[in-house]
Amino acid sequence: MQMAKVILGILETTSREKQGYKFDRIYRNFFNPDFYLTAYGKIHAKEGNMTEGTDGTTVDGFSMDKINKVIATLKSETYYFKPARRTYIPKKKGGKRPLGIPSFMDKVVQENARAILQAIYEPSFSNNSHGFRPDKSCHTALKQIKREWTGVKWVIEGDIKGFFDNIDHVRMLQILSEKIEDGRFIELIRRMLTAGYMENWNFHNTYSGTPQGGIVSPILGNIYLDKLDKFIEGVIIPKYETRKAKRRNNPKYEAVNYVLRKKSEDIKGSGIPDELRRQWIKEYKNLKLSRRSIKTLDPMDSDFIRIKYVRYADDFVLGIIGNKDLAIKIKQEISDFLNTELKLSLSMEKTLITHFPDKHKPVNFLGYEIYSGKDDSFIVEKRDGRKARAINELPRLRMPSQVVYDKIAGFTKNGKAIHRMGWTSLDLAEIISKFSAEIRGLYNFYIMADNVAHQMGKFRYYHKSSLLKTIATKMKISTKQVVRKFRVENTIGLTIKRNHPKKDLIFKYYNDGFDKNDWIDNANMDADDTPNLLRIKARNGIVKRLLADRCEFCEYEGPGRKYEVHHVRKLKDLKKKYQGKKQPPSWVLQMITRNRKTLVLCVECHDKLHHNKL
């Protein structure tokens, strides 16, 4: 049995080195148990896996026996995805978003498909695409804009109507068939797309779109919109960009320079009265000062056109160094392409054309406000001693004020912070950790904004007050008493003493400041949860434990029995369930002691556990 990471590496290398190569015999990888073990090791820890699909199963009880049964149905081509259980989650801007909950084994098969598709398509994806890709994120998209969009005049803010709901299944399969010559694999993807969903126990067919909440949806979306990337990069940009290396010199700037040179010569002349020389020097300085507002290169040079493009999932923006008429023309061509080639619609009302230098009407992209900065009145020294304008149409990022208002609305009333009633039942350490994670997460997302310190300062004022009031409500004391009693390292915190040699546990509210960081290291960002399977070097612990053929409770060892993995949603829930009881079951003590949400058991012990007989 060949390791999954080896096969995926071969697929990736082939895709990178052989342009136009068509992949066949892909489906047979679904017969390889190591793919399922790798997929399980990647997704098993997520809490959502303990939510039942329409078949009533969860991640609990995962075993090699289940893997073998799925492989058998895939070999006989009788594997069909079960309808997802549909639920709804609230949107940030109101309304609800549909979410499908697949059965767990369907998730595992989807993860296998995702890994294979990623290995095949990732090397050929555009560098301008940033959504749901290894080493890519919202921040890399924003960094590209900051790096490349200097001088942009107009921005097209792309908005595709209900993209993930409206992907055409026939077109999707046609696109896959261009690179994959494996009918069984294409049929598996078709079954995945058309599995349907259950809502209030009524079955609904899916005639378009990708599975909402499905593991494979992001990669399918990127494959579908890669056609748009190629159209913009291969047709639109070559069609309209000019070969001219730079704009022509600005005649107005040249005219002022000519006058300055003449005045400089006049000032240096001999025989000029001192009073007149002082007057000319004053005129020279005023003229030089006014020159700052004139660009050295002609911004209206129609022979200099550049088009910049960035996409994150179904959100995309185009920056245009050119006139508005060109932006309108490109917008229409993109709309026509989406209609004819991808069966999608561009929302003409929401797809705005924005004048980029206007800071009062910024571009909204990935939660940030983006505009072109300009400040001709301030001069900075360069390292070589020359002077230059501080900001010259450089892209600027801003954290919207509305974000803070929306965030604090959940824990303020009549302009004052209030306690979080739903959190008062939690442990103190958990309350502090949740508050700290909340503010740290918001800061980490907006760390590139120019005004992040100001906006996060406003947020922290209300947020910290809510933390104090939540602890005060739980402890039935005043907020002043909370500050005195729970002060750790100049912030609110809790220290849990532990016996030597274990270190004390410290839980504290975030207090590390809100410095702006333009060039945050993408390797340390967690804006996107897209681990790269191709980089897995070894099996993780849970897979090794399952393959050990050993019951971690009765300690029976050997191939004579079948083994399953028992899962709990959260270890803290298990602790609370048996808190105060004199003697919790030994399997509970074992999980708590080892700090694990999983326990590998033989089938006999697992059955006893679920019947409260273990």
Coordinates of C-alpha atoms in Angstrom, one line a residue:
M1 CA 0.0 0.0 0.0
Q2 CA 1.6 3.3 -1.1
M3 CA 1.4 6.2 1.2
A4 CA -1.1 8.9 0.4
K5 CA 1.5 11.7 0.7
V6 CA 3.7 10.0 -1.9
I7 CA 0.9 9.7 -4.4
L8 CA -0.2 13.3 -3.9
G9 CA 3.3 14.4 -4.3
I10 CA 3.6 12.6 -7.6
L11 CA 0.4 14.1 -8.8
E12 CA 1.5 17.6 -7.8
T13 CA 4.9 17.2 -9.5
T14 CA 3.4 15.8 -12.7
S15 CA 0.9 18.7 -12.8
R16 CA 3.7 21.3 -12.3
E17 CA 6.2 19.8 -14.8
K18 CA 3.9 18.6 -17.6
Q19 CA 1.7 21.3 -19.0
G20 CA -1.5 20.0 -20.6
Y21 CA -1.1 16.6 -19.0
K22 CA -4.3 14.6 -18.6
F23 CA -4.7 12.6 -15.5
D24 CA -6.2 9.1 -15.6
R25 CA -6.7 6.2 -13.2
I26 CA -7.4 8.7 -10.4
Y27 CA -10.3 6.8 -9.0
R28 CA -8.2 3.8 -7.9
N29 CA -6.7 6.0 -5.1
F30 CA -10.1 5.7 -3.3
F31 CA -9.2 2.0 -2.8
N32 CA -6.1 3.0 -0.7
P33 CA -6.8 2.8 3.1
D34 CA -4.0 5.3 3.7
F35 CA -6.0 8.1 2.1
Y36 CA -8.8 7.5 4.5
L37 CA -6.5 7.4 7.5
T38 CA -4.8 10.6 6.4
A39 CA -8.2 12.3 5.9
Y40 CA -9.4 11.1 9.2
G41 CA -6.3 12.3 11.0
K42 CA -6.8 15.8 9.4
I43 CA -10.5 16.3 10.2
H44 CA -11.3 14.1 13.2
A45 CA -10.7 16.8 15.9
K46 CA -13.3 19.3 14.6
E47 CA -16.3 19.7 16.9
G48 CA -18.7 19.7 14.0
N49 CA -17.9 16.0 13.4
M50 CA -19.9 15.1 16.5
T51 CA -23.1 16.6 14.8
E52 CA -25.2 13.8 13.3
G53 CA -25.7 13.7 9.5
T54 CA -29.0 12.4 8.0
D55 CA -27.8 8.9 8.6
G56 CA -27.5 9.5 12.3
T57 CA -23.8 8.8 12.5
T58 CA -20.9 11.0 13.7
V59 CA -17.1 10.6 13.9
D60 CA -17.6 8.4 16.9
G61 CA -16.9 4.8 16.2
F62 CA -14.5 5.4 13.3
S63 CA -12.7 2.2 12.5
M64 CA -10.8 0.3 9.8
D65 CA -13.9 -1.8 9.3
K66 CA -15.8 1.3 8.2
I67 CA -13.0 2.2 5.8
N68 CA -13.1 -1.2 4.3
K69 CA -16.8 -1.1 3.8
V70 CA -16.6 2.3 2.0
I71 CA -13.8 1.0 -0.2
A72 CA -15.9 -2.0 -1.1
T73 CA -18.8 0.1 -2.3
L74 CA -16.4 2.4 -4.2
K75 CA -14.9 -0.6 -6.0
S76 CA -18.3 -1.8 -7.0
E77 CA -19.3 1.8 -7.9
T78 CA -22.3 1.7 -5.6
Y79 CA -21.2 4.5 -3.3
Y80 CA -23.7 7.3 -3.2
F81 CA -23.4 10.4 -1.0
K82 CA -26.2 10.8 1.5
P83 CA -28.2 14.0 1.5
A84 CA -26.8 16.7 3.7
R85 CA -28.8 17.8 6.7
R86 CA -29.5 21.5 6.1
T87 CA -29.4 24.0 8.9
Y88 CA -29.0 27.8 8.9
I89 CA -26.4 30.1 10.4
P90 CA -26.8 33.9 10.8
K91 CA -25.0 36.2 8.3
K92 CA -23.0 39.2 9.5
K93 CA -25.3 41.6 7.6
G94 CA -28.5 40.0 8.6
G95 CA -30.4 37.0 7.2
K96 CA -29.3 33.4 7.3
R97 CA -26.9 31.3 5.3
P98 CA -27.8 27.7 4.5
L99 CA -25.3 25.1 5.8
G100 CA -25.2 21.4 4.9
I101 CA -24.1 18.8 7.4
P102 CA -22.9 15.6 5.6
S103 CA -22.5 12.3 7.2
F104 CA -19.0 11.7 8.5
M105 CA -17.9 9.1 6.1
D106 CA -19.1 11.3 3.2
K107 CA -16.8 14.0 4.7
V108 CA -13.8 11.5 4.6
V109 CA -14.5 10.7 1.0
Q110 CA -14.9 14.4 0.2
E111 CA -11.6 15.1 1.9
N112 CA -9.9 12.4 -0.3
A113 CA -11.4 14.0 -3.4
R114 CA -10.2 17.5 -2.2
A115 CA -6.7 16.3 -1.6
I116 CA -6.5 14.7 -5.1
L117 CA -8.0 17.8 -6.8
Q118 CA -5.6 20.1 -4.9
A119 CA -2.6 18.1 -5.9
I120 CA -3.6 18.2 -9.6
Y121 CA -4.8 21.9 -9.8
E122 CA -2.9 23.8 -7.2
P123 CA 0.3 24.2 -9.4
S124 CA -1.7 25.7 -12.2
F125 CA -3.8 28.1 -10.2
S126 CA -3.2 31.9 -10.7
N127 CA -1.0 33.8 -8.3
N128 CA -3.8 36.3 -8.2
S129 CA -6.1 33.8 -6.5
H130 CA -5.9 33.8 -2.7
G131 CA -9.0 32.0 -1.3
F132 CA -8.7 28.6 0.4
R133 CA -5.3 27.8 -0.8
P134 CA -2.1 26.6 1.0
D135 CA 0.0 29.6 2.2
K136 CA -2.7 32.0 0.9
S137 CA -5.2 34.1 2.9
C138 CA -7.1 37.3 3.1
H139 CA -3.8 39.0 4.2
T140 CA -1.8 37.8 1.2
A141 CA -4.6 39.3 -1.1
L142 CA -4.4 42.6 0.8
K143 CA -0.6 42.6 0.7
Q144 CA -0.7 42.1 -3.1
I145 CA -2.9 45.2 -3.4
K146 CA -0.6 47.3 -1.2
R147 CA 2.4 46.1 -3.2
E148 CA 1.1 46.5 -6.7
W149 CA -1.7 49.0 -6.8
T150 CA 0.2 52.3 -6.6
G151 CA -1.4 54.8 -9.0
V152 CA -4.6 52.9 -9.6
K153 CA -7.4 55.3 -10.7
W154 CA -10.5 53.1 -10.9
V155 CA -11.5 49.9 -9.2
I156 CA -14.1 47.3 -10.3
E157 CA -15.6 45.6 -7.2
G158 CA -16.8 42.2 -8.6
D159 CA -19.9 40.6 -7.1
I160 CA -21.1 37.3 -8.5
K161 CA -24.7 36.5 -7.7
G162 CA -24.9 33.5 -5.3
F163 CA -21.8 31.9 -6.7
F164 CA -21.6 28.7 -4.7
D165 CA -25.4 28.1 -5.1
N166 CA -25.3 28.6 -8.9
I167 CA -22.3 26.7 -10.1
D168 CA -23.6 24.8 -13.2
H169 CA -23.0 21.0 -12.7
V170 CA -22.7 20.2 -16.3
R171 CA -20.1 23.0 -16.9
M172 CA -18.3 22.0 -13.7
L173 CA -17.9 18.4 -14.9
Q174 CA -16.8 19.6 -18.3
I175 CA -14.0 21.7 -16.8
L176 CA -12.8 18.8 -14.7
S177 CA -12.8 16.5 -17.8
E178 CA -10.4 18.9 -19.5
K179 CA -7.7 17.8 -17.1
I180 CA -8.9 14.4 -15.8
E181 CA -9.7 11.5 -18.1
D182 CA -11.3 9.2 -15.5
G183 CA -15.0 8.6 -15.9
R184 CA -15.4 7.0 -12.5
F185 CA -13.8 9.9 -10.7
I186 CA -16.0 12.4 -12.7
E187 CA -19.1 10.3 -11.8
L188 CA -18.1 10.4 -8.1
I189 CA -17.9 14.2 -8.3
R190 CA -21.3 14.3 -10.0
R191 CA -22.9 12.1 -7.3
M192 CA -21.3 14.5 -4.7
L193 CA -22.8 17.5 -6.4
T194 CA -26.3 16.0 -6.9
A195 CA -26.7 14.3 -3.4
G196 CA -29.4 16.8 -2.4
Y197 CA -30.3 17.9 1.1
M198 CA -32.8 17.2 3.9
E199 CA -34.7 20.0 5.5
N200 CA -37.4 19.3 8.1
W201 CA -37.0 15.6 6.9
N202 CA -38.1 16.6 3.4
F203 CA -35.7 15.7 0.6
H204 CA -34.7 18.4 -1.9
N205 CA -32.7 17.8 -5.1
T206 CA -29.7 20.0 -5.9
Y207 CA -29.7 21.0 -9.6
S208 CA -26.8 23.5 -9.3
G209 CA -24.2 24.7 -6.8
T210 CA -21.7 22.9 -4.6
P211 CA -22.5 21.3 -1.2
Q212 CA -22.9 24.0 1.3
G213 CA -20.5 23.3 4.1
G214 CA -18.9 20.5 2.0
I215 CA -15.1 20.0 2.4
V216 CA -14.7 19.8 -1.4
S217 CA -16.7 23.0 -2.2
P218 CA -13.8 25.5 -1.9
I219 CA -11.4 23.6 -4.3
L220 CA -14.3 23.1 -6.8
G221 CA -15.0 26.8 -6.6
N222 CA -11.4 27.7 -7.3
I223 CA -11.3 25.2 -10.2
Y224 CA -14.5 26.8 -11.7
L225 CA -13.3 30.4 -11.3
D226 CA -9.8 29.6 -12.5
K227 CA -11.5 30.1 -15.9
L228 CA -12.2 33.7 -14.9
D229 CA -8.6 34.1 -13.8
K230 CA -7.3 32.9 -17.1
F231 CA -9.7 35.1 -19.0
I232 CA -8.7 38.3 -17.2
E233 CA -5.0 37.4 -17.3
G234 CA -4.9 36.0 -20.8
V235 CA -7.5 38.1 -22.6
I236 CA -8.4 41.3 -20.8
I237 CA -5.0 42.4 -19.6
P238 CA -3.1 41.7 -22.9
K239 CA -5.9 43.4 -24.8
Y240 CA -5.9 46.7 -23.0
E241 CA -2.5 47.1 -21.3
T242 CA 0.0 49.2 -23.2
R243 CA 3.7 48.3 -23.7
K244 CA 4.8 51.7 -22.6
A245 CA 7.2 51.4 -19.7
K246 CA 6.0 54.5 -17.9
R247 CA 3.8 57.6 -18.3
R248 CA 5.1 60.6 -20.2
N249 CA 6.4 63.5 -18.3
N250 CA 3.8 65.9 -17.1
P251 CA 3.9 69.1 -19.2
K252 CA 2.6 71.2 -16.2
Y253 CA 5.4 69.8 -14.0
E254 CA 8.0 70.5 -16.7
A255 CA 6.7 74.1 -17.1
V256 CA 7.1 74.8 -13.4
N257 CA 10.5 73.3 -13.5
Y258 CA 11.5 75.6 -16.3
V259 CA 10.3 78.6 -14.4
L260 CA 12.2 77.4 -11.3
R261 CA 15.4 77.1 -13.3
K262 CA 15.0 80.6 -14.7
K263 CA 14.3 82.1 -11.3
S264 CA 17.3 80.2 -9.8
E265 CA 19.6 81.7 -12.5
D266 CA 18.1 85.2 -11.9
I267 CA 18.7 84.9 -8.1
K268 CA 22.3 83.9 -8.6
G269 CA 22.9 86.8 -11.0
S270 CA 25.1 89.7 -10.0
G271 CA 24.2 93.3 -9.4
I272 CA 20.6 92.5 -8.1
P273 CA 19.4 94.7 -5.2
D274 CA 19.1 92.7 -1.9
E275 CA 15.4 93.5 -1.5
L276 CA 14.6 92.3 -5.0
R277 CA 16.7 89.1 -4.4
R278 CA 14.7 88.4 -1.2
Q279 CA 11.5 88.8 -3.1
W280 CA 12.6 86.4 -5.9
I281 CA 13.8 83.8 -3.3
K282 CA 10.3 84.0 -1.6
E283 CA 8.6 83.5 -5.0
Y284 CA 11.0 80.6 -5.7
K285 CA 10.1 78.9 -2.5
N286 CA 6.4 79.4 -3.0
L287 CA 6.6 78.0 -6.5
K288 CA 8.6 75.0 -5.3
L289 CA 6.0 74.4 -2.6
S290 CA 3.1 74.5 -5.1
R291 CA 5.0 72.1 -7.3
R292 CA 4.3 69.3 -4.8
S293 CA 0.7 69.2 -5.9
I294 CA 1.7 68.5 -9.5
K295 CA 2.6 65.0 -10.5
T296 CA 5.9 64.4 -12.2
L297 CA 4.3 62.0 -14.7
D298 CA 1.1 62.8 -16.6
P299 CA -1.8 61.1 -14.9
M300 CA -3.9 61.6 -18.0
D301 CA -1.5 59.8 -20.4
S302 CA -3.9 57.6 -22.4
D303 CA -1.0 55.6 -23.8
F304 CA -0.2 54.2 -20.4
I305 CA -2.7 51.6 -19.2
R306 CA -2.2 48.9 -16.5
I307 CA -4.8 46.4 -15.1
K308 CA -4.3 44.8 -11.7
Y309 CA -6.4 41.8 -10.5
V310 CA -6.9 40.0 -7.2
R311 CA -9.5 37.3 -6.3
Y312 CA -10.4 35.7 -3.0
A313 CA -12.9 32.9 -3.6
D314 CA -15.9 34.5 -5.3
D315 CA -14.9 38.1 -4.4
F316 CA -12.6 39.9 -6.9
V317 CA -11.3 43.4 -7.6
L318 CA -9.7 44.9 -10.6
G319 CA -7.5 48.0 -10.3
I320 CA -7.2 50.1 -13.5
I321 CA -4.7 52.7 -14.3
G322 CA -6.7 54.3 -17.1
N323 CA -10.0 56.1 -17.5
K324 CA -13.5 55.3 -16.3
D325 CA -14.8 54.3 -19.8
L326 CA -12.2 51.5 -19.9
A327 CA -13.4 50.3 -16.5
I328 CA -17.0 50.2 -17.7
K329 CA -16.0 48.3 -20.9
I330 CA -14.0 45.7 -18.9
K331 CA -16.9 45.2 -16.4
Q332 CA -19.2 44.4 -19.3
E333 CA -16.8 42.0 -20.9
I334 CA -16.4 40.1 -17.6
S335 CA -20.2 40.0 -17.2
D336 CA -20.5 38.6 -20.7
F337 CA -17.8 36.0 -20.1
L338 CA -19.4 34.8 -16.8
N339 CA -22.8 34.5 -18.6
T340 CA -21.7 32.6 -21.7
E341 CA -18.8 30.5 -20.3
L342 CA -19.6 29.8 -16.7
K343 CA -23.4 30.2 -16.6
L344 CA -23.0 32.8 -13.8
S345 CA -24.4 36.3 -13.4
L346 CA -22.5 39.4 -12.4
S347 CA -24.6 41.6 -10.2
M348 CA -24.5 44.9 -12.1
E349 CA -25.9 46.8 -9.2
K350 CA -23.4 45.5 -6.6
T351 CA -20.4 45.4 -9.0
L352 CA -19.3 49.0 -8.4
I353 CA -16.8 51.1 -10.3
T354 CA -15.1 53.2 -7.6
H355 CA -12.8 56.2 -8.0
F356 CA -9.8 54.9 -6.0
P357 CA -8.2 58.1 -4.8
D358 CA -11.4 59.1 -3.0
K359 CA -10.9 58.2 0.7
H360 CA -14.5 59.1 1.5
K361 CA -15.7 56.3 -0.8
P362 CA -13.4 53.5 -0.2
V363 CA -13.4 50.0 -1.8
N364 CA -14.8 47.4 0.5
F365 CA -12.8 44.1 0.1
L366 CA -12.4 41.3 2.5
G367 CA -13.7 43.3 5.5
Y368 CA -11.2 46.2 4.9
E369 CA -11.8 49.6 3.5
I370 CA -9.2 50.3 0.8
Y371 CA -8.4 53.7 -0.8
S372 CA -5.5 55.5 -2.5
G373 CA -3.6 57.7 -0.1
K374 CA -2.3 61.1 -1.1
D375 CA -0.5 63.8 0.9
D376 CA 1.6 66.3 -1.0
S377 CA 2.1 68.6 1.9
F378 CA 4.4 66.4 4.0
I379 CA 8.0 65.7 3.1
V380 CA 10.1 62.9 4.4
E381 CA 13.9 62.3 4.2
K382 CA 15.1 59.3 2.2
R383 CA 18.2 57.3 3.2
D384 CA 20.2 58.9 0.5
G385 CA 19.4 62.4 1.7
R386 CA 16.9 63.3 -1.0
K387 CA 13.4 64.5 -0.2
A388 CA 10.2 63.0 -1.5
R389 CA 6.4 63.1 -1.0
A390 CA 5.4 61.0 2.0
I391 CA 2.4 59.4 0.3
N392 CA 1.9 59.3 -3.5
E393 CA -1.2 57.3 -4.4
L394 CA -0.2 54.3 -2.3
P395 CA -3.0 51.9 -1.4
R396 CA -4.1 52.3 2.2
L397 CA -6.0 49.9 4.4
R398 CA -8.6 50.9 7.0
M399 CA -10.6 49.0 9.6
P400 CA -14.2 50.1 9.2
S401 CA -15.8 51.9 12.2
Q402 CA -18.9 49.8 11.6
V403 CA -17.0 46.7 12.5
V404 CA -16.5 47.9 16.1
Y405 CA -20.1 49.1 16.4
D406 CA -21.4 45.7 15.2
K407 CA -19.1 43.8 17.5
I408 CA -19.8 45.7 20.7
A409 CA -23.6 45.6 20.0
G410 CA -23.6 42.1 21.4
F411 CA -22.5 43.2 24.9
T412 CA -23.6 46.8 25.2
K413 CA -26.9 48.4 26.1
N414 CA -27.7 52.1 26.1
G415 CA -24.0 52.9 25.3
K416 CA -22.6 50.9 28.3
A417 CA -21.0 47.5 28.5
I418 CA -23.0 44.7 30.0
H419 CA -22.1 41.2 31.2
R420 CA -22.4 38.2 28.8
M421 CA -25.2 36.1 30.4
G422 CA -24.5 33.0 28.4
W423 CA -20.9 32.9 29.6
T424 CA -21.5 33.3 33.3
S425 CA -22.0 29.5 33.7
L426 CA -18.4 28.9 32.4
D427 CA -15.3 28.4 34.5
L428 CA -13.3 31.6 35.2
A429 CA -10.4 30.4 33.2
E430 CA -12.7 29.7 30.2
I431 CA -14.4 33.1 30.5
I432 CA -11.0 34.9 30.4
S433 CA -9.8 32.7 27.6
K434 CA -12.9 33.3 25.4
F435 CA -12.7 37.0 25.9
S436 CA -9.0 37.0 25.2
A437 CA -9.4 34.9 22.0
E438 CA -12.2 37.2 20.8
I439 CA -10.2 40.4 21.0
R440 CA -7.0 38.7 19.7
G441 CA -8.8 37.2 16.7
L442 CA -10.3 40.6 15.8
Y443 CA -6.9 42.3 16.1
N444 CA -5.1 39.6 14.1
F445 CA -7.5 40.0 11.2
Y446 CA -7.3 43.8 11.1
I447 CA -3.5 44.0 11.9
M448 CA -2.7 45.5 8.5
A449 CA -5.1 48.5 8.9
D450 CA -3.6 52.0 9.4
N451 CA -6.2 52.8 12.1
V452 CA -6.1 49.4 13.9
A453 CA -4.7 50.9 17.2
H454 CA -7.5 53.5 17.3
Q455 CA -10.4 51.2 16.5
M456 CA -9.2 48.3 18.6
G457 CA -8.7 50.7 21.5
K458 CA -12.4 51.7 21.3
F459 CA -13.3 48.0 21.1
R460 CA -11.2 47.0 24.1
Y461 CA -12.8 49.8 26.3
Y462 CA -16.2 48.1 26.0
H463 CA -14.9 44.6 25.7
K464 CA -12.8 44.7 28.9
S465 CA -15.7 46.3 30.8
S466 CA -17.9 43.4 29.7
L467 CA -15.3 40.9 30.9
L468 CA -15.2 42.6 34.3
K469 CA -19.0 42.6 34.6
T470 CA -19.3 39.0 33.5
I471 CA -16.8 37.8 36.2
A472 CA -18.5 40.1 38.7
T473 CA -21.9 38.6 37.9
K474 CA -20.6 35.1 38.2
M475 CA -18.7 35.7 41.5
K476 CA -21.4 38.1 42.9
I477 CA -18.9 40.8 43.6
S478 CA -18.2 44.3 42.3
T479 CA -16.0 45.1 39.2
K480 CA -13.5 46.9 41.5
Q481 CA -13.2 43.7 43.5
V482 CA -12.7 41.8 40.3
V483 CA -9.8 44.1 39.3
R484 CA -8.2 43.7 42.8
K485 CA -8.7 39.9 43.0
F486 CA -7.9 38.9 39.4
R487 CA -5.0 41.0 38.4
V488 CA -2.2 39.2 36.6
E489 CA 0.7 40.9 34.8
N490 CA -1.1 44.2 34.5
T491 CA -4.3 42.8 33.2
I492 CA -7.2 40.6 34.2
G493 CA -6.2 37.0 34.7
L494 CA -6.2 33.8 36.7
T495 CA -3.3 31.7 38.0
I496 CA -3.8 28.0 38.7
K497 CA -1.1 26.7 41.0
R498 CA 0.3 23.2 40.1
N499 CA 2.7 20.9 42.0
H500 CA 6.4 20.9 41.0
P501 CA 7.7 20.2 38.4
K502 CA 4.6 21.3 36.5
K503 CA 4.4 25.0 35.7
D504 CA 1.5 27.1 36.9
L505 CA -1.3 27.7 34.4
I506 CA -1.9 31.3 33.6
F507 CA -5.0 32.6 31.9
K508 CA -5.0 36.3 31.1
Y509 CA -6.9 38.8 29.0
Y510 CA -5.1 40.1 25.9
N511 CA -2.8 43.0 26.8
D512 CA -0.1 43.1 24.1
G513 CA -1.1 46.2 22.3
F514 CA -2.4 46.8 18.8
D515 CA 0.6 47.7 16.6
K516 CA 0.0 47.8 12.8
N517 CA 1.9 45.2 10.8
D518 CA 1.9 45.5 7.0
W519 CA 4.1 42.5 6.4
I520 CA 2.7 39.9 8.8
D521 CA 4.2 36.5 8.1
N522 CA 1.7 34.4 6.3
A523 CA 3.0 31.2 7.8
N524 CA 1.8 32.4 11.2
M525 CA -1.6 33.5 10.0
D526 CA -4.7 31.4 10.6
A527 CA -7.2 33.5 8.5
D528 CA -7.8 30.5 6.3
D529 CA -8.1 26.9 7.5
T530 CA -6.5 25.2 4.5
P531 CA -3.7 22.8 5.7
N532 CA -1.7 21.4 2.8
L533 CA -1.9 17.6 2.8
L534 CA 1.2 17.5 0.6
R535 CA 3.3 18.6 3.5
I536 CA 2.3 15.9 6.0
K537 CA 5.5 14.1 6.8
A538 CA 4.2 11.4 9.1
R539 CA 1.0 9.9 10.6
N540 CA -0.5 11.8 13.5
G541 CA -1.1 10.2 16.9
I542 CA -4.7 9.1 16.5
V543 CA -3.9 7.2 13.3
K544 CA -1.0 5.4 14.9
R545 CA -3.1 4.5 17.9
L546 CA -5.9 3.1 15.7
L547 CA -3.4 1.0 13.7
A548 CA -1.8 -0.4 16.8
D549 CA -4.7 -2.9 17.2
R550 CA -4.8 -2.3 20.9
C551 CA -7.8 -1.5 23.2
E552 CA -6.7 1.4 25.4
F553 CA -9.1 0.4 28.1
C554 CA -9.0 -3.4 28.5
E555 CA -5.5 -3.5 26.9
Y556 CA -6.4 -6.4 24.7
E557 CA -3.9 -6.4 21.8
G558 CA -3.9 -8.2 18.5
P559 CA -5.8 -8.6 15.3
G560 CA -8.3 -10.9 16.9
R561 CA -10.8 -8.1 17.5
K562 CA -12.1 -5.0 15.7
Y563 CA -11.2 -1.6 17.1
E564 CA -13.0 1.8 17.0
V565 CA -12.3 5.3 18.2
H566 CA -14.6 6.8 20.8
H567 CA -14.9 10.6 20.5
V568 CA -16.3 13.3 22.7
R569 CA -17.2 16.8 21.4
K570 CA -15.3 18.7 24.1
L571 CA -13.2 17.3 26.9
K572 CA -14.4 20.0 29.3
D573 CA -18.0 18.8 28.8
L574 CA -16.9 15.4 30.0
K575 CA -15.2 17.0 33.0
K576 CA -18.3 18.9 33.9
K577 CA -20.6 15.9 33.5
Y578 CA -18.7 14.0 36.2
Q579 CA -17.7 17.0 38.3
G580 CA -18.5 16.4 42.0
K581 CA -19.0 12.7 41.6
K582 CA -16.9 10.6 44.0
Q583 CA -15.6 8.1 41.4
P584 CA -16.1 8.8 37.7
P585 CA -15.8 5.8 35.4
S586 CA -12.2 4.7 34.8
W587 CA -12.5 5.4 31.0
V588 CA -13.4 9.0 31.9
L589 CA -10.4 9.4 34.2
Q590 CA -8.2 7.9 31.5
M591 CA -9.3 10.5 28.9
I592 CA -9.1 13.4 31.4
T593 CA -5.7 12.3 32.6
R594 CA -4.3 12.0 29.1
N595 CA -6.1 15.2 28.0
R596 CA -7.5 13.4 25.0
K597 CA -10.9 13.7 23.3
T598 CA -10.4 10.2 21.8
L599 CA -10.0 6.7 23.1
V600 CA -9.3 3.7 21.0
L601 CA -11.4 0.7 22.2
C602 CA -12.2 -2.7 21.0
V603 CA -15.8 -3.1 19.8
E604 CA -16.9 -4.9 22.9
C605 CA -15.6 -2.1 25.2
H606 CA -17.1 0.6 23.0
D607 CA -20.5 -1.1 23.1
K608 CA -20.3 -1.3 26.9
L609 CA -19.3 2.4 27.1
H610 CA -22.4 3.5 25.2
H611 CA -24.6 1.3 27.4
N612 CA -23.1 2.7 30.6
K613 CA -21.6 -0.7 31.5
L614 CA -17.9 0.1 31.1

